[in-house]
Amino acid sequence: DALPISGKNHVCGNIDKISVLSFLGQKYLVGEIRIEGWLADSMNRTAMDEVYVCFNDMVYKAQSGHKRFDVAYVKSCFDFNNCGFRLQLSSDSIQDGNYKISIQGTSRLGLETKSLVFPETYRVSNHNTFLRLLACLYKVKNYLVLKARFLKGFIKEKCFFPSLIKNIAMILFVRLTQNNRIIINLEERIGDIIACEPVPRLIRRDNPKAYIIWITRYSNIPLVKYNSCLDRVLGVTSIYEWSILKRLFSHERIVDLLIDKKPCTAFGISLNNPNKYGITLDNYYHHGNLLEISLMSANMDKDDLSPTFYGLKPIPMPAHGPGYIVIHGASAEPTRNWQTERWTELAQELIRKDYTVCEVGTSQCIYLPDEKRYVNYCGLLSLQETAYVISNCCLFIGIDSALVHVANALNIPGVILLGYYRAFKQYMPYSGRYKNGENATIIQYDGYAKDIPLELVHKAAVESLRRKGAR
């Protein structure tokens, strides 16, 4: 998506959003024009002081700093510093005609950059009543789609209003009976919640007499309810319910661990949770691991404690000999996954070394139907039961997922496969013993995880087993 320009002053950038009406193969700029994007000087790694949007020879100064994009795929600069910009103007201020859009900027060093010219041609037709009417209809349609999705959330979350009323009553009760109240919020993603387990410990360390409440989705309550540093756990149906409750916590200290603009999957809205570090969904992994990111999103100082897992649920297991290896190979996001055939080949190699291989998760990746030393638990266990299986293994091997955080929390040696993820070419989700390499081999591959060589993973597994004395 980036359009780099090579030269003495290397410039790169992109238009990420532009309000365009497409009709009969032609792109029109009609009514209010909004353009958003980013621009940077990648050789000097400096943001732009002034950004200009040009329509042919017509130049308009944009508002810089509206949004910053840390773009990992530009020249492999993982900490790339660049400047977002936004321009709003009416098409009436532009004469009718065809236009090429280009972006210009001046860096903090005062160096004039070259222009970025985008290939599309846009047409302005201010006197075309039909196009103006069509643009208005598109706006109405988009508005109705957003409202329909919002209303659909109430149908999907049937318990929304009972849950909201119950939680408001609990807030009033706690406010009347407890002092020094601290509210922790993190609803979604199991891995994030496990990674943030140290947060109540950090708060309790600094506030030993505080009354600490954790708010999360009802399905995630088992992950936090056994934490001895918490006094109460409240369940919510969605991020939108939390956004309502948050307005009522005017007399409490709020530790909101959600990243700014985190979308609510049920209602299609985003939560505003700005922080002093500028962390957003576009750049969060450039600021540290999930624990550090969440703490900074709540305007707290970084920390790097290892998490702890609570609520193991024992299950009867067949005898697996002196040691077995747990593999988790399927994530909900395909870009994190390794190739299925390689998981099967890896399992065969480990079985030849007299290990039993147990596969966990929701989707099966290993296909060895006649192998007695392969055990398939996929789709059969709860998270607490899966954690119990992991807690007794000699090695955990997997892609980036919630179960890696479980293995880290249980202090199990791990071999973890990481590749490119979204705009991040290199990232570290884990804290503590997994981050510092004390208890894990993190394969950070220069490419997508699916392309990691089998030999690299097999070698890391054998070395981890030898180092931990499992065999």
Coordinates of N, CA and C in Angstrom, one line a residue, residues 328-465:
H328 N -0.2 -26.6 19.6 CA -1.4 -25.8 19.2 C -1.1 -25.1 18.0
G329 N -1.8 -25.5 16.9 CA -1.3 -25.0 15.6 C -2.3 -24.1 14.8
A330 N -3.5 -23.8 15.4 CA -4.5 -23.1 14.6 C -5.0 -21.9 15.3
S331 N -4.9 -20.7 14.7 CA -5.4 -19.4 15.3 C -6.6 -19.0 14.5
A332 N -7.4 -18.1 15.1 CA -8.6 -17.5 14.4 C -8.1 -16.6 13.3
E333 N -6.9 -16.1 13.3 CA -6.3 -15.3 12.3 C -5.4 -16.1 11.4
P334 N -5.7 -16.3 10.2 CA -4.9 -17.2 9.3 C -3.4 -16.7 9.2
T335 N -3.2 -15.4 9.3 CA -1.8 -15.0 9.0 C -0.8 -15.4 10.1
R336 N -1.4 -15.9 11.3 CA -0.5 -16.4 12.3 C -0.2 -17.9 12.2
N337 N -0.9 -18.6 11.3 CA -0.8 -20.0 11.2 C 0.4 -20.6 10.5
W338 N 0.9 -21.7 10.8 CA 1.9 -22.5 10.1 C 1.2 -23.5 9.2
Q339 N 1.9 -24.1 8.2 CA 1.3 -25.0 7.3 C 0.9 -26.3 8.0
T340 N -0.3 -26.8 7.7 CA -0.8 -28.0 8.3 C 0.2 -29.2 8.1
E341 N 0.7 -29.3 6.9 CA 1.6 -30.5 6.6 C 2.8 -30.5 7.4
R342 N 3.3 -29.3 7.7 CA 4.5 -29.2 8.5 C 4.3 -29.5 10.0
W343 N 3.0 -29.2 10.5 CA 2.7 -29.7 11.8 C 2.7 -31.2 11.9
T344 N 2.2 -31.9 10.9 CA 2.1 -33.3 10.9 C 3.5 -33.9 10.8
E345 N 4.4 -33.3 10.0 CA 5.8 -33.8 9.8 C 6.5 -33.6 11.2
L346 N 6.3 -32.4 11.8 CA 7.0 -32.2 13.1 C 6.5 -33.2 14.1
A347 N 5.2 -33.5 14.2 CA 4.7 -34.4 15.1 C 5.3 -35.8 14.9
Q348 N 5.5 -36.2 13.6 CA 6.1 -37.5 13.3 C 7.6 -37.5 13.8
E349 N 8.3 -36.4 13.6 CA 9.7 -36.4 14.1 C 9.8 -36.5 15.6
L350 N 8.9 -35.9 16.3 CA 8.9 -36.0 17.8 C 8.5 -37.3 18.3
I351 N 7.5 -38.0 17.6 CA 7.1 -39.3 18.0 C 8.2 -40.3 17.7
R352 N 9.0 -40.1 16.7 CA 10.2 -41.0 16.5 C 11.2 -40.9 17.6
K353 N 11.2 -39.8 18.3 CA 12.1 -39.6 19.4 C 11.5 -40.1 20.7
D354 N 10.3 -40.9 20.6 CA 9.7 -41.5 21.7 C 8.9 -40.6 22.6
Y355 N 8.4 -39.5 22.0 CA 7.5 -38.5 22.7 C 6.1 -38.8 22.3
T356 N 5.2 -38.6 23.2 CA 3.8 -38.5 22.9 C 3.4 -37.1 22.5
V357 N 2.6 -36.9 21.5 CA 2.2 -35.5 21.0 C 0.7 -35.4 21.3
C358 N 0.4 -34.4 22.0 CA -1.0 -34.0 22.3 C -1.4 -32.7 21.6
E359 N -2.4 -32.7 20.8 CA -2.8 -31.5 20.1 C -4.0 -30.9 20.8
V360 N -4.0 -29.6 21.0 CA -5.1 -28.9 21.7 C -5.6 -27.7 20.8
G361 N -6.7 -27.1 21.2 CA -7.3 -26.0 20.5 C -8.6 -26.4 20.0
T362 N -9.1 -25.6 19.0 CA -10.4 -25.8 18.5 C -10.4 -26.5 17.1
S363 N -9.3 -26.3 16.4 CA -9.1 -26.9 15.0 C -7.9 -27.8 15.0
Q364 N -8.1 -29.0 14.3 CA -7.0 -29.9 14.2 C -6.1 -29.6 13.1
C365 N -4.8 -29.7 13.3 CA -3.8 -29.4 12.3 C -2.9 -30.7 12.0
I366 N -2.9 -31.6 12.9 CA -2.1 -32.8 12.7 C -3.0 -34.0 12.3
Y367 N -2.6 -34.7 11.3 CA -3.4 -35.9 10.9 C -2.6 -37.1 10.9
L368 N -2.7 -37.9 12.0 CA -2.0 -39.1 12.2 C -3.1 -40.1 12.8
P369 N -4.0 -40.6 12.0 CA -5.2 -41.3 12.5 C -4.7 -42.7 13.1
D370 N -3.6 -43.3 12.7 CA -3.2 -44.6 13.1 C -2.1 -44.6 14.1
E371 N -1.7 -43.4 14.5 CA -0.6 -43.2 15.4 C -1.0 -43.3 16.9
K372 N -0.6 -44.2 17.7 CA -1.0 -44.4 19.1 C -0.4 -43.3 20.0
R373 N 0.7 -42.7 19.6 CA 1.4 -41.7 20.4 C 1.0 -40.3 20.0
Y374 N -0.1 -40.2 19.3 CA -0.7 -38.9 19.0 C -2.1 -38.9 19.6
V375 N -2.4 -37.8 20.4 CA -3.7 -37.7 21.1 C -4.3 -36.4 20.7
N376 N -5.5 -36.4 20.1 CA -6.2 -35.3 19.6 C -7.3 -34.8 20.6
Y377 N -7.0 -33.7 21.3 CA -7.9 -33.1 22.2 C -8.7 -31.9 21.6
C378 N -8.5 -31.7 20.3 CA -9.1 -30.5 19.7 C -10.6 -30.5 19.8
G379 N -11.2 -29.4 20.3 CA -12.6 -29.2 20.4 C -13.3 -30.0 21.5
L380 N -12.5 -30.7 22.3 CA -13.1 -31.5 23.3 C -13.0 -31.0 24.7
L381 N -12.1 -30.0 24.9 CA -11.8 -29.5 26.3 C -12.2 -28.0 26.5
S382 N -12.5 -27.6 27.7 CA -12.6 -26.2 28.0 C -11.3 -25.6 28.2
L383 N -11.2 -24.3 28.3 CA -9.9 -23.6 28.5 C -9.2 -24.1 29.8
Q384 N -10.0 -24.3 30.8 CA -9.4 -24.7 32.1 C -8.8 -26.2 32.0
E385 N -9.6 -27.0 31.3 CA -9.1 -28.4 31.0 C -7.9 -28.4 30.1
T386 N -7.9 -27.6 29.1 CA -6.7 -27.5 28.2 C -5.5 -27.0 29.0
A387 N -5.7 -26.0 29.9 CA -4.6 -25.5 30.7 C -4.0 -26.7 31.6
Y388 N -4.9 -27.6 32.0 CA -4.4 -28.7 32.9 C -3.5 -29.6 32.0
V389 N -3.9 -29.9 30.8 CA -3.1 -30.7 29.9 C -1.8 -30.0 29.7
I390 N -1.8 -28.7 29.4 CA -0.5 -28.0 29.2 C 0.4 -28.0 30.5
S391 N -0.3 -27.9 31.6 CA 0.5 -27.8 32.9 C 1.3 -29.0 33.2
N392 N 1.0 -30.1 32.6 CA 1.8 -31.4 32.9 C 2.7 -31.8 31.7
C393 N 2.8 -31.0 30.7 CA 3.7 -31.4 29.5 C 5.1 -30.9 29.8
C394 N 6.0 -31.5 29.0 CA 7.4 -31.1 29.1 C 7.8 -30.0 28.1
L395 N 6.9 -29.8 27.1 CA 7.2 -28.7 26.1 C 5.9 -28.3 25.4
F396 N 5.7 -27.0 25.2 CA 4.6 -26.5 24.4 C 5.1 -25.9 23.1
I397 N 4.5 -26.3 22.0 CA 4.9 -25.7 20.7 C 3.7 -25.1 20.1
G398 N 3.7 -23.9 19.6 CA 2.5 -23.3 19.0 C 2.8 -22.0 18.3
I399 N 1.7 -21.5 17.6 CA 1.7 -20.2 17.0 C 1.2 -19.2 18.0
D400 N 1.2 -17.9 17.7 CA 0.8 -16.9 18.6 C -0.7 -17.0 18.8
S401 N -1.1 -17.3 20.1 CA -2.5 -17.5 20.4 C -2.6 -17.4 21.9
A402 N -3.9 -17.5 22.4 CA -4.2 -17.4 23.8 C -3.5 -18.5 24.6
L403 N -3.3 -19.7 24.0 CA -2.7 -20.8 24.7 C -1.2 -20.6 24.9
V404 N -0.6 -19.8 24.2 CA 0.8 -19.5 24.5 C 0.9 -18.7 25.8
H405 N -0.1 -17.8 26.0 CA -0.1 -17.0 27.2 C -0.4 -18.0 28.4
V406 N -1.2 -19.0 28.2 CA -1.5 -20.0 29.2 C -0.2 -20.7 29.6
A407 N 0.6 -21.2 28.5 CA 1.8 -21.9 28.8 C 2.8 -21.0 29.5
N408 N 2.9 -19.7 29.2 CA 3.8 -18.8 29.9 C 3.3 -18.6 31.3
A409 N 2.0 -18.5 31.5 CA 1.5 -18.4 32.9 C 1.7 -19.6 33.8
L410 N 1.8 -20.8 33.1 CA 2.0 -22.0 33.9 C 3.5 -22.4 34.0
N411 N 4.4 -21.5 33.4 CA 5.8 -21.7 33.5 C 6.3 -23.0 32.7
I412 N 5.7 -23.2 31.6 CA 6.0 -24.4 30.8 C 6.9 -24.0 29.7
P413 N 8.0 -24.7 29.4 CA 8.9 -24.3 28.3 C 8.2 -24.3 27.0
G414 N 8.5 -23.3 26.1 CA 7.8 -23.2 24.9 C 8.7 -22.9 23.7
V415 N 8.2 -23.3 22.5 CA 8.8 -22.9 21.2 C 7.6 -22.3 20.5
I416 N 7.8 -21.0 20.2 CA 6.7 -20.2 19.7 C 7.0 -19.6 18.3
L417 N 6.1 -19.8 17.3 CA 6.3 -19.4 16.0 C 5.7 -18.0 15.7
L418 N 6.5 -17.0 15.4 CA 6.0 -15.7 15.1 C 6.4 -15.2 13.7
G419 N 5.6 -14.7 12.9 CA 5.9 -14.1 11.6 C 5.3 -12.7 11.5
Y420 N 5.2 -12.2 10.3 CA 4.5 -10.9 10.1 C 3.1 -11.0 10.6
Y421 N 2.6 -9.9 11.2 CA 1.3 -9.8 11.7 C 0.7 -8.4 11.4
R422 N -0.3 -8.3 10.6 CA -0.8 -7.0 10.2 C 0.3 -6.1 9.7
A423 N 0.5 -5.0 10.3 CA 1.6 -4.1 9.8 C 2.9 -4.3 10.6
F424 N 2.9 -5.3 11.4 CA 4.1 -5.5 12.3 C 5.0 -6.6 11.8
K425 N 6.2 -6.3 11.5 CA 7.1 -7.3 11.0 C 7.8 -8.0 12.1
Q426 N 7.9 -7.4 13.3 CA 8.5 -8.0 14.4 C 7.8 -7.5 15.7
Y427 N 7.4 -8.4 16.5 CA 6.6 -8.0 17.7 C 6.8 -9.1 18.8
M428 N 6.6 -8.7 20.0 CA 6.7 -9.6 21.2 C 5.5 -9.5 22.1
P429 N 4.6 -10.4 22.0 CA 3.3 -10.3 22.8 C 3.5 -10.7 24.3
Y430 N 4.6 -11.4 24.6 CA 4.7 -12.0 25.9 C 5.6 -11.3 26.9
S431 N 5.3 -11.4 28.2 CA 6.1 -10.8 29.2 C 6.8 -11.8 30.0
G432 N 7.7 -11.4 30.9 CA 8.3 -12.3 31.9 C 9.3 -13.3 31.2
R433 N 9.1 -14.5 31.6 CA 10.1 -15.6 31.2 C 10.1 -15.9 29.8
Y434 N 8.9 -15.7 29.1 CA 8.9 -15.9 27.6 C 9.6 -14.7 26.9
K435 N 9.4 -13.5 27.4 CA 10.0 -12.4 26.7 C 11.6 -12.4 26.8
N436 N 12.1 -12.7 28.0 CA 13.5 -12.7 28.2 C 14.2 -13.9 27.7
G437 N 13.5 -14.9 27.2 CA 14.1 -16.1 26.7 C 14.4 -17.2 27.8
E438 N 14.1 -16.9 29.0 CA 14.5 -17.8 30.1 C 13.7 -19.1 29.9
N439 N 12.5 -19.1 29.4 CA 11.7 -20.3 29.4 C 11.1 -20.6 28.0
A440 N 11.6 -19.9 27.0 CA 11.0 -20.1 25.7 C 12.0 -19.7 24.6
T441 N 11.8 -20.4 23.4 CA 12.5 -20.1 22.2 C 11.5 -19.4 21.3
I442 N 11.6 -18.1 21.1 CA 10.7 -17.4 20.2 C 11.3 -17.3 18.8
I443 N 10.7 -17.9 17.8 CA 11.1 -17.9 16.5 C 10.5 -16.7 15.8
Q444 N 11.2 -15.6 15.6 CA 10.7 -14.4 15.0 C 11.2 -14.4 13.5
Y445 N 10.3 -14.9 12.7 CA 10.7 -15.1 11.3 C 10.5 -13.9 10.4
D446 N 11.5 -13.7 9.5 CA 11.4 -12.5 8.6 C 10.5 -12.9 7.4
G447 N 9.2 -13.0 7.7 CA 8.3 -13.4 6.7 C 7.0 -13.9 7.4
Y448 N 6.1 -14.4 6.7 CA 4.8 -14.9 7.4 C 5.1 -16.2 8.0
A449 N 4.3 -16.5 9.1 CA 4.6 -17.7 9.9 C 4.4 -19.0 9.1
K450 N 3.6 -19.0 8.0 CA 3.4 -20.1 7.2 C 4.6 -20.6 6.5
D451 N 5.6 -19.7 6.3 CA 6.8 -20.0 5.6 C 8.0 -20.4 6.5
I452 N 7.8 -20.5 7.8 CA 8.9 -20.9 8.6 C 9.3 -22.3 8.3
P453 N 10.6 -22.5 8.1 CA 11.1 -23.9 7.7 C 10.9 -24.9 8.8
L454 N 10.6 -26.1 8.4 CA 10.4 -27.2 9.4 C 11.6 -27.4 10.2
E455 N 12.8 -27.4 9.6 CA 14.0 -27.6 10.2 C 14.3 -26.7 11.4
L456 N 13.9 -25.4 11.2 CA 14.1 -24.4 12.2 C 13.3 -24.7 13.5
V457 N 12.0 -25.1 13.3 CA 11.2 -25.4 14.4 C 11.6 -26.7 15.1
H458 N 12.0 -27.7 14.3 CA 12.4 -29.0 14.9 C 13.7 -28.8 15.7
K459 N 14.6 -28.0 15.2 CA 15.9 -27.8 15.9 C 15.6 -27.1 17.2
A460 N 14.7 -26.1 17.2 CA 14.4 -25.3 18.4 C 13.7 -26.2 19.4
A461 N 12.9 -27.2 19.0 CA 12.2 -28.1 19.9 C 13.2 -29.0 20.5
V462 N 14.1 -29.6 19.8 CA 15.1 -30.5 20.3 C 16.0 -29.8 21.3
E463 N 16.4 -28.6 21.0 CA 17.3 -27.9 21.9 C 16.6 -27.5 23.2
S464 N 15.3 -27.1 23.1 CA 14.5 -26.8 24.3 C 14.4 -28.0 25.2
L465 N 14.1 -29.2 24.6 CA 14.0 -30.4 25.4 C 15.3 -30.8 26.0

